[in-house]
Amino acid sequence: AKAAGGARWALYDADRDRRELARYALSAAIPAALERGEFYLDYQPLTSLRDGRVVGVEALVRWRHPELGVLRPDSFIGLAEETGLIVPLGGWVLAEACRQAGSWSPAVGAAPFVSVNLAVRQVRRPGLVQEVRGLLRSTGLPPERLQLEITESTMMSTAEEPVRALRTLADLGVRIAIDDFGTGYCNLAYLRDLPVTELKVAGQFVAGLRAPESRADERILASLVSLAHALDLTVTAEGVETAGQADRLRAIGCDAAQGWHFGRPDSAERLLARLH
Ligand code: C2E
Ligand code: CA
Ligand code: CA
């Protein structure tokens, strides 16, 4: 029994080593993949709950890997953040999103803003303001049509200097959203002092609206929305999968929604075709 236990340990370790190795190999392949153009962006609509208009789109990165097929961000973003390769990768995402959004003509009403996820390392980089300024200039994208999504934990772990950079960007007119709001330890009083314009409420809260006995969830969400509005923040609910959830969110006063009920992530061409 003892020998078998030992064998199991050896096997477990070998498996784990192989998994780690595969993870690192994938991460190490990011720079070459960037050069070969293997990354691309899908976009998911953010829809106004008031009039059903698409007010914005979130850029979500995908990797068309030559051997592994299309990889979702969850399989490579975490490691790219650990190794620092998120800086060139995230830089490419930001540039590509600005480039594409800059070319969207406002055929019907206002063109949607593009919302880009920023990792903590990107926010902490000293050159962020210059990078964004340069991209807005070279792509012609108006600052109001760029939104930067920063997670709660990034916001809370970020020192004074980066917060100042975000404030500079906000002063230019760039929108700053807190992503996955409600999953960390951010509080609304603290938000008053941050250069934030929008809260993206995490899908878990919205999932709670599914059950008929979810009065408490609904009341929590309602008070969150009214507090956000008191602070001049707009609220987008994430992970909205059903018409029932959308109805309840609308009744609560939530501004916009994102989720499968309103549209899955898709190519810019197909998304724009739907808008026109
Ligand atoms: P996120 O920022 O919370 O993005 C939303 C994720 O939820 C997307 O997954 C989207 O496909 C998924 N989703 C949208 N609607 C629904 C719904 O109704 N139900 C459910 N169950 N899921 C929904 P995706 O594209 O796999 O992205 C996963 C995460 O990867 C993102 O979560 C974001 O944290 C990260 N990510 C994606 N692109 C980038 C990027 O360019 N840079 C950085 N730093 N992170 C990125
Ligand atoms: Ca996001
Ligand atoms: Ca999110």
mmCIF file of N, CA and C in Angstrom, residues 15-120:
data_model
loop_
_atom_site.group_PDB
_atom_site.id
_atom_site.type_symbol
_atom_site.label_atom_id
_atom_site.label_comp_id
_atom_site.label_asym_id
_atom_site.label_seq_id
_atom_site.Cartn_x
_atom_site.Cartn_y
_atom_site.Cartn_z
ATOM 1 N N ASP A 15 2.414 14.676 -13.500
ATOM 2 C CA ASP A 15 1.278 15.307 -14.178
ATOM 3 C C ASP A 15 1.282 16.815 -13.971
ATOM 4 N N ARG A 16 1.528 17.170 -12.726
ATOM 5 C CA ARG A 16 1.496 18.590 -12.428
ATOM 6 C C ARG A 16 2.624 19.314 -13.165
ATOM 7 N N ASP A 17 3.817 18.673 -13.155
ATOM 8 C CA ASP A 17 4.948 19.262 -13.871
ATOM 9 C C ASP A 17 4.615 19.442 -15.341
ATOM 10 N N ARG A 18 3.983 18.424 -15.928
ATOM 11 C CA ARG A 18 3.657 18.496 -17.350
ATOM 12 C C ARG A 18 2.667 19.629 -17.605
ATOM 13 N N ARG A 19 1.681 19.744 -16.714
ATOM 14 C CA ARG A 19 0.694 20.824 -16.880
ATOM 15 C C ARG A 19 1.352 22.192 -16.788
ATOM 16 N N GLU A 20 2.214 22.345 -15.780
ATOM 17 C CA GLU A 20 2.917 23.612 -15.607
ATOM 18 C C GLU A 20 3.769 23.931 -16.829
ATOM 19 N N LEU A 21 4.461 22.884 -17.311
ATOM 20 C CA LEU A 21 5.326 23.050 -18.470
ATOM 21 C C LEU A 21 4.513 23.489 -19.686
ATOM 22 N N ALA A 22 3.366 22.872 -19.872
ATOM 23 C CA ALA A 22 2.497 23.208 -21.006
ATOM 24 C C ALA A 22 2.023 24.652 -20.877
ATOM 25 N N ARG A 23 1.662 25.036 -19.641
ATOM 26 C CA ARG A 23 1.225 26.408 -19.393
ATOM 27 C C ARG A 23 2.324 27.394 -19.753
ATOM 28 N N TYR A 24 3.552 27.079 -19.301
ATOM 29 C CA TYR A 24 4.649 28.002 -19.571
ATOM 30 C C TYR A 24 5.024 28.026 -21.040
ATOM 31 N N ALA A 25 4.944 26.872 -21.695
ATOM 32 C CA ALA A 25 5.238 26.821 -23.128
ATOM 33 C C ALA A 25 4.243 27.709 -23.878
ATOM 34 N N LEU A 26 2.973 27.628 -23.455
ATOM 35 C CA LEU A 26 1.935 28.436 -24.092
ATOM 36 C C LEU A 26 2.240 29.922 -23.900
ATOM 37 N N SER A 27 2.602 30.270 -22.683
ATOM 38 C CA SER A 27 2.909 31.669 -22.390
ATOM 39 C C SER A 27 4.129 32.140 -23.176
ATOM 40 N N ALA A 28 5.153 31.285 -23.234
ATOM 41 C CA ALA A 28 6.382 31.665 -23.936
ATOM 42 C C ALA A 28 6.129 31.857 -25.432
ATOM 43 N N ALA A 29 5.049 31.260 -25.940
ATOM 44 C CA ALA A 29 4.739 31.352 -27.365
ATOM 45 C C ALA A 29 4.015 32.654 -27.716
ATOM 46 N N ILE A 30 3.651 33.451 -26.703
ATOM 47 C CA ILE A 30 2.854 34.659 -26.960
ATOM 48 C C ILE A 30 3.570 35.669 -27.879
ATOM 49 N N PRO A 31 4.854 35.992 -27.626
ATOM 50 C CA PRO A 31 5.495 36.998 -28.490
ATOM 51 C C PRO A 31 5.504 36.605 -29.970
ATOM 52 N N ALA A 32 5.852 35.331 -30.259
ATOM 53 C CA ALA A 32 5.859 34.884 -31.656
ATOM 54 C C ALA A 32 4.452 34.895 -32.236
ATOM 55 N N ALA A 33 3.472 34.520 -31.411
ATOM 56 C CA ALA A 33 2.082 34.502 -31.874
ATOM 57 C C ALA A 33 1.600 35.923 -32.193
ATOM 58 N N LEU A 34 2.069 36.885 -31.402
ATOM 59 C CA LEU A 34 1.735 38.286 -31.687
ATOM 60 C C LEU A 34 2.293 38.684 -33.049
ATOM 61 N N GLU A 35 3.545 38.267 -33.295
ATOM 62 C CA GLU A 35 4.176 38.622 -34.563
ATOM 63 C C GLU A 35 3.478 37.975 -35.746
ATOM 64 N N ARG A 36 3.011 36.734 -35.539
ATOM 65 C CA ARG A 36 2.336 36.026 -36.634
ATOM 66 C C ARG A 36 0.869 36.432 -36.775
ATOM 67 N N GLY A 37 0.393 37.287 -35.889
ATOM 68 C CA GLY A 37 -0.997 37.738 -35.995
ATOM 69 C C GLY A 37 -2.010 36.681 -35.620
ATOM 70 N N GLU A 38 -1.706 35.888 -34.600
ATOM 71 C CA GLU A 38 -2.630 34.814 -34.215
ATOM 72 C C GLU A 38 -3.725 35.275 -33.252
ATOM 73 N N PHE A 39 -3.603 36.484 -32.725
ATOM 74 C CA PHE A 39 -4.639 36.982 -31.813
ATOM 75 C C PHE A 39 -5.679 37.783 -32.594
ATOM 76 N N TYR A 40 -6.904 37.730 -32.137
ATOM 77 C CA TYR A 40 -7.934 38.587 -32.730
ATOM 78 C C TYR A 40 -8.953 38.944 -31.655
ATOM 79 N N LEU A 41 -9.801 39.903 -31.959
ATOM 80 C CA LEU A 41 -10.781 40.368 -30.974
ATOM 81 C C LEU A 41 -12.196 40.019 -31.396
ATOM 82 N N ASP A 42 -12.959 39.518 -30.441
ATOM 83 C CA ASP A 42 -14.403 39.448 -30.590
ATOM 84 C C ASP A 42 -14.989 40.593 -29.768
ATOM 85 N N TYR A 43 -16.218 40.951 -30.097
ATOM 86 C CA TYR A 43 -16.871 42.046 -29.383
ATOM 87 C C TYR A 43 -18.231 41.590 -28.877
ATOM 88 N N GLN A 44 -18.573 42.026 -27.669
ATOM 89 C CA GLN A 44 -19.890 41.707 -27.119
ATOM 90 C C GLN A 44 -20.636 43.002 -26.804
ATOM 91 N N PRO A 45 -21.904 43.106 -27.220
ATOM 92 C CA PRO A 45 -22.630 44.359 -27.021
ATOM 93 C C PRO A 45 -22.976 44.665 -25.562
ATOM 94 N N LEU A 46 -22.952 45.944 -25.230
ATOM 95 C CA LEU A 46 -23.505 46.481 -23.977
ATOM 96 C C LEU A 46 -24.741 47.262 -24.394
ATOM 97 N N THR A 47 -25.893 46.795 -23.954
ATOM 98 C CA THR A 47 -27.162 47.300 -24.470
ATOM 99 C C THR A 47 -27.871 48.157 -23.430
ATOM 100 N N SER A 48 -28.369 49.311 -23.875
ATOM 101 C CA SER A 48 -29.122 50.181 -22.966
ATOM 102 C C SER A 48 -30.418 49.490 -22.560
ATOM 103 N N LEU A 49 -30.723 49.483 -21.276
ATOM 104 C CA LEU A 49 -31.976 48.876 -20.819
ATOM 105 C C LEU A 49 -33.146 49.838 -21.005
ATOM 106 N N ARG A 50 -32.830 51.088 -21.331
ATOM 107 C CA ARG A 50 -33.893 52.067 -21.532
ATOM 108 C C ARG A 50 -34.473 51.963 -22.937
ATOM 109 N N ASP A 51 -33.572 51.997 -23.966
ATOM 110 C CA ASP A 51 -34.099 52.029 -25.333
ATOM 111 C C ASP A 51 -33.572 50.882 -26.210
ATOM 112 N N GLY A 52 -32.833 49.949 -25.645
ATOM 113 C CA GLY A 52 -32.390 48.804 -26.412
ATOM 114 C C GLY A 52 -31.240 49.075 -27.380
ATOM 115 N N ARG A 53 -30.695 50.296 -27.329
ATOM 116 C CA ARG A 53 -29.585 50.608 -28.218
ATOM 117 C C ARG A 53 -28.294 50.003 -27.710
ATOM 118 N N VAL A 54 -27.400 49.620 -28.650
ATOM 119 C CA VAL A 54 -26.083 49.149 -28.255
ATOM 120 C C VAL A 54 -25.221 50.377 -27.965
ATOM 121 N N VAL A 55 -24.922 50.610 -26.687
ATOM 122 C CA VAL A 55 -24.182 51.816 -26.319
ATOM 123 C C VAL A 55 -22.675 51.593 -26.379
ATOM 124 N N GLY A 56 -22.272 50.340 -26.189
ATOM 125 C CA GLY A 56 -20.849 50.030 -26.211
ATOM 126 C C GLY A 56 -20.619 48.583 -26.590
ATOM 127 N N VAL A 57 -19.347 48.233 -26.797
ATOM 128 C CA VAL A 57 -18.992 46.831 -27.042
ATOM 129 C C VAL A 57 -17.721 46.530 -26.251
ATOM 130 N N GLU A 58 -17.659 45.326 -25.668
ATOM 131 C CA GLU A 58 -16.442 44.941 -24.953
ATOM 132 C C GLU A 58 -15.563 44.102 -25.868
ATOM 133 N N ALA A 59 -14.278 44.469 -25.946
ATOM 134 C CA ALA A 59 -13.303 43.706 -26.731
ATOM 135 C C ALA A 59 -12.815 42.522 -25.900
ATOM 136 N N LEU A 60 -12.917 41.317 -26.466
ATOM 137 C CA LEU A 60 -12.482 40.104 -25.766
ATOM 138 C C LEU A 60 -11.479 39.370 -26.662
ATOM 139 N N VAL A 61 -10.278 39.147 -26.130
ATOM 140 C CA VAL A 61 -9.198 38.604 -26.962
ATOM 141 C C VAL A 61 -9.340 37.088 -27.142
ATOM 142 N N ARG A 62 -9.009 36.604 -28.321
ATOM 143 C CA ARG A 62 -8.955 35.179 -28.643
ATOM 144 C C ARG A 62 -7.639 34.878 -29.335
ATOM 145 N N TRP A 63 -7.186 33.642 -29.199
ATOM 146 C CA TRP A 63 -5.930 33.219 -29.808
ATOM 147 C C TRP A 63 -6.211 32.070 -30.774
ATOM 148 N N ARG A 64 -6.008 32.335 -32.066
ATOM 149 C CA ARG A 64 -6.166 31.259 -33.051
ATOM 150 C C ARG A 64 -4.843 30.496 -33.100
ATOM 151 N N HIS A 65 -4.737 29.485 -32.240
ATOM 152 C CA HIS A 65 -3.492 28.734 -32.091
ATOM 153 C C HIS A 65 -3.391 27.697 -33.202
ATOM 154 N N PRO A 66 -2.201 27.620 -33.879
ATOM 155 C CA PRO A 66 -2.086 26.729 -35.037
ATOM 156 C C PRO A 66 -2.338 25.260 -34.704
ATOM 157 N N GLU A 67 -2.015 24.820 -33.490
ATOM 158 C CA GLU A 67 -2.239 23.405 -33.152
ATOM 159 C C GLU A 67 -3.442 23.200 -32.240
ATOM 160 N N LEU A 68 -3.685 24.142 -31.352
ATOM 161 C CA LEU A 68 -4.703 23.917 -30.319
ATOM 162 C C LEU A 68 -6.068 24.491 -30.691
ATOM 163 N N GLY A 69 -6.144 25.191 -31.826
ATOM 164 C CA GLY A 69 -7.424 25.792 -32.198
ATOM 165 C C GLY A 69 -7.621 27.127 -31.493
ATOM 166 N N VAL A 70 -8.861 27.607 -31.444
ATOM 167 C CA VAL A 70 -9.127 28.911 -30.841
ATOM 168 C C VAL A 70 -9.119 28.783 -29.322
ATOM 169 N N LEU A 71 -8.257 29.568 -28.679
ATOM 170 C CA LEU A 71 -8.145 29.537 -27.221
ATOM 171 C C LEU A 71 -8.881 30.719 -26.614
ATOM 172 N N ARG A 72 -9.652 30.434 -25.544
ATOM 173 C CA ARG A 72 -10.339 31.492 -24.796
ATOM 174 C C ARG A 72 -9.335 32.175 -23.872
ATOM 175 N N PRO A 73 -9.586 33.422 -23.516
ATOM 176 C CA PRO A 73 -8.611 34.153 -22.686
ATOM 177 C C PRO A 73 -8.287 33.474 -21.353
ATOM 178 N N ASP A 74 -9.269 32.783 -20.780
ATOM 179 C CA ASP A 74 -9.006 32.176 -19.478
ATOM 180 C C ASP A 74 -7.837 31.190 -19.513
ATOM 181 N N SER A 75 -7.509 30.657 -20.708
ATOM 182 C CA SER A 75 -6.424 29.680 -20.772
ATOM 183 C C SER A 75 -5.050 30.318 -20.949
ATOM 184 N N PHE A 76 -4.981 31.637 -21.187
ATOM 185 C CA PHE A 76 -3.644 32.223 -21.348
ATOM 186 C C PHE A 76 -3.463 33.592 -20.684
ATOM 187 N N ILE A 77 -4.551 34.279 -20.332
ATOM 188 C CA ILE A 77 -4.408 35.620 -19.750
ATOM 189 C C ILE A 77 -3.762 35.569 -18.366
ATOM 190 N N GLY A 78 -4.177 34.622 -17.542
ATOM 191 C CA GLY A 78 -3.649 34.529 -16.182
ATOM 192 C C GLY A 78 -2.137 34.400 -16.181
ATOM 193 N N LEU A 79 -1.646 33.504 -17.013
ATOM 194 C CA LEU A 79 -0.204 33.282 -17.068
ATOM 195 C C LEU A 79 0.518 34.473 -17.696
ATOM 196 N N ALA A 80 -0.099 35.074 -18.695
ATOM 197 C CA ALA A 80 0.499 36.260 -19.312
ATOM 198 C C ALA A 80 0.631 37.373 -18.278
ATOM 199 N N GLU A 81 -0.335 37.421 -17.336
ATOM 200 C CA GLU A 81 -0.243 38.418 -16.268
ATOM 201 C C GLU A 81 0.926 38.098 -15.348
ATOM 202 N N GLU A 82 1.081 36.805 -15.006
ATOM 203 C CA GLU A 82 2.180 36.404 -14.123
ATOM 204 C C GLU A 82 3.538 36.695 -14.744
ATOM 205 N N THR A 83 3.690 36.392 -16.028
ATOM 206 C CA THR A 83 5.007 36.516 -16.652
ATOM 207 C C THR A 83 5.293 37.924 -17.165
ATOM 208 N N GLY A 84 4.283 38.766 -17.192
ATOM 209 C CA GLY A 84 4.491 40.121 -17.686
ATOM 210 C C GLY A 84 4.221 40.255 -19.188
ATOM 211 N N LEU A 85 3.973 39.114 -19.858
ATOM 212 C CA LEU A 85 3.692 39.182 -21.299
ATOM 213 C C LEU A 85 2.340 39.826 -21.585
ATOM 214 N N ILE A 86 1.555 40.063 -20.537
ATOM 215 C CA ILE A 86 0.295 40.773 -20.708
ATOM 216 C C ILE A 86 0.556 42.205 -21.195
ATOM 217 N N VAL A 87 1.758 42.733 -20.932
ATOM 218 C CA VAL A 87 2.031 44.116 -21.341
ATOM 219 C C VAL A 87 2.051 44.245 -22.873
ATOM 220 N N PRO A 88 2.866 43.433 -23.585
ATOM 221 C CA PRO A 88 2.761 43.507 -25.051
ATOM 222 C C PRO A 88 1.421 43.002 -25.589
ATOM 223 N N LEU A 89 0.884 41.932 -25.004
ATOM 224 C CA LEU A 89 -0.396 41.400 -25.488
ATOM 225 C C LEU A 89 -1.528 42.406 -25.249
ATOM 226 N N GLY A 90 -1.597 42.926 -24.030
ATOM 227 C CA GLY A 90 -2.630 43.912 -23.709
ATOM 228 C C GLY A 90 -2.463 45.189 -24.525
ATOM 229 N N GLY A 91 -1.204 45.535 -24.815
ATOM 230 C CA GLY A 91 -0.941 46.701 -25.659
ATOM 231 C C GLY A 91 -1.476 46.487 -27.057
ATOM 232 N N TRP A 92 -1.314 45.270 -27.558
ATOM 233 C CA TRP A 92 -1.847 44.961 -28.889
ATOM 234 C C TRP A 92 -3.379 45.043 -28.878
ATOM 235 N N VAL A 93 -3.999 44.494 -27.825
ATOM 236 C CA VAL A 93 -5.464 44.515 -27.713
ATOM 237 C C VAL A 93 -5.972 45.964 -27.719
ATOM 238 N N LEU A 94 -5.326 46.796 -26.919
ATOM 239 C CA LEU A 94 -5.739 48.201 -26.824
ATOM 240 C C LEU A 94 -5.621 48.905 -28.181
ATOM 241 N N ALA A 95 -4.493 48.681 -28.853
ATOM 242 C CA ALA A 95 -4.269 49.328 -30.153
ATOM 243 C C ALA A 95 -5.271 48.833 -31.191
ATOM 244 N N GLU A 96 -5.482 47.516 -31.221
ATOM 245 C CA GLU A 96 -6.394 46.922 -32.207
ATOM 246 C C GLU A 96 -7.838 47.387 -31.963
ATOM 247 N N ALA A 97 -8.229 47.435 -30.694
ATOM 248 C CA ALA A 97 -9.591 47.874 -30.357
ATOM 249 C C ALA A 97 -9.798 49.333 -30.769
ATOM 250 N N CYS A 98 -8.798 50.184 -30.499
ATOM 251 C CA CYS A 98 -8.912 51.607 -30.880
ATOM 252 C C CYS A 98 -8.958 51.735 -32.402
ATOM 253 N N ARG A 99 -8.114 50.946 -33.080
ATOM 254 C CA ARG A 99 -8.057 51.006 -34.536
ATOM 255 C C ARG A 99 -9.415 50.611 -35.140
ATOM 256 N N GLN A 100 -9.965 49.489 -34.680
ATOM 257 C CA GLN A 100 -11.240 49.034 -35.237
ATOM 258 C C GLN A 100 -12.363 50.005 -34.890
ATOM 259 N N ALA A 101 -12.439 50.390 -33.608
ATOM 260 C CA ALA A 101 -13.544 51.273 -33.188
ATOM 261 C C ALA A 101 -13.445 52.628 -33.880
ATOM 262 N N GLY A 102 -12.214 53.082 -34.168
ATOM 263 C CA GLY A 102 -12.033 54.359 -34.845
ATOM 264 C C GLY A 102 -12.605 54.358 -36.252
ATOM 265 N N SER A 103 -12.769 53.159 -36.813
ATOM 266 C CA SER A 103 -13.268 53.065 -38.190
ATOM 267 C C SER A 103 -14.781 52.848 -38.249
ATOM 268 N N TRP A 104 -15.435 52.673 -37.076
ATOM 269 C CA TRP A 104 -16.885 52.459 -37.089
ATOM 270 C C TRP A 104 -17.593 53.782 -37.308
ATOM 271 N N SER A 105 -18.322 53.875 -38.401
ATOM 272 C CA SER A 105 -18.990 55.136 -38.703
ATOM 273 C C SER A 105 -20.340 55.162 -38.000
ATOM 274 N N PRO A 106 -20.731 56.313 -37.521
ATOM 275 C CA PRO A 106 -22.001 56.427 -36.808
ATOM 276 C C PRO A 106 -23.174 56.459 -37.776
ATOM 277 N N ALA A 107 -23.425 55.314 -38.430
ATOM 278 C CA ALA A 107 -24.491 55.245 -39.432
ATOM 279 C C ALA A 107 -25.861 55.489 -38.802
ATOM 280 N N VAL A 108 -26.092 54.847 -37.660
ATOM 281 C CA VAL A 108 -27.360 55.079 -36.951
ATOM 282 C C VAL A 108 -27.042 55.628 -35.570
ATOM 283 N N GLY A 109 -27.366 56.889 -35.360
ATOM 284 C CA GLY A 109 -27.090 57.506 -34.067
ATOM 285 C C GLY A 109 -25.601 57.528 -33.775
ATOM 286 N N ALA A 110 -25.269 57.424 -32.496
ATOM 287 C CA ALA A 110 -23.867 57.485 -32.100
ATOM 288 C C ALA A 110 -23.233 56.105 -32.206
ATOM 289 N N ALA A 111 -21.972 56.073 -32.653
ATOM 290 C CA ALA A 111 -21.246 54.809 -32.699
ATOM 291 C C ALA A 111 -20.975 54.352 -31.260
ATOM 292 N N PRO A 112 -20.969 53.027 -31.028
ATOM 293 C CA PRO A 112 -20.751 52.549 -29.665
ATOM 294 C C PRO A 112 -19.314 52.797 -29.198
ATOM 295 N N PHE A 113 -19.145 52.952 -27.878
ATOM 296 C CA PHE A 113 -17.782 53.008 -27.345
ATOM 297 C C PHE A 113 -17.200 51.604 -27.287
ATOM 298 N N VAL A 114 -15.884 51.514 -27.249
ATOM 299 C CA VAL A 114 -15.239 50.211 -27.142
ATOM 300 C C VAL A 114 -14.631 50.089 -25.748
ATOM 301 N N SER A 115 -14.890 48.973 -25.094
ATOM 302 C CA SER A 115 -14.463 48.775 -23.723
ATOM 303 C C SER A 115 -13.358 47.729 -23.694
ATOM 304 N N VAL A 116 -12.196 48.111 -23.135
ATOM 305 C CA VAL A 116 -11.006 47.258 -23.195
ATOM 306 C C VAL A 116 -10.574 46.883 -21.779
ATOM 307 N N ASN A 117 -10.297 45.596 -21.564
ATOM 308 C CA ASN A 117 -9.826 45.132 -20.259
ATOM 309 C C ASN A 117 -8.363 45.503 -20.065
ATOM 310 N N LEU A 118 -8.042 46.077 -18.917
ATOM 311 C CA LEU A 118 -6.651 46.399 -18.596
ATOM 312 C C LEU A 118 -6.207 45.596 -17.391
ATOM 313 N N ALA A 119 -5.074 44.885 -17.527
ATOM 314 C CA ALA A 119 -4.517 44.133 -16.403
ATOM 315 C C ALA A 119 -3.766 45.082 -15.479
ATOM 316 N N VAL A 120 -3.559 44.631 -14.250
ATOM 317 C CA VAL A 120 -2.921 45.487 -13.241
ATOM 318 C C VAL A 120 -1.554 45.974 -13.713
#
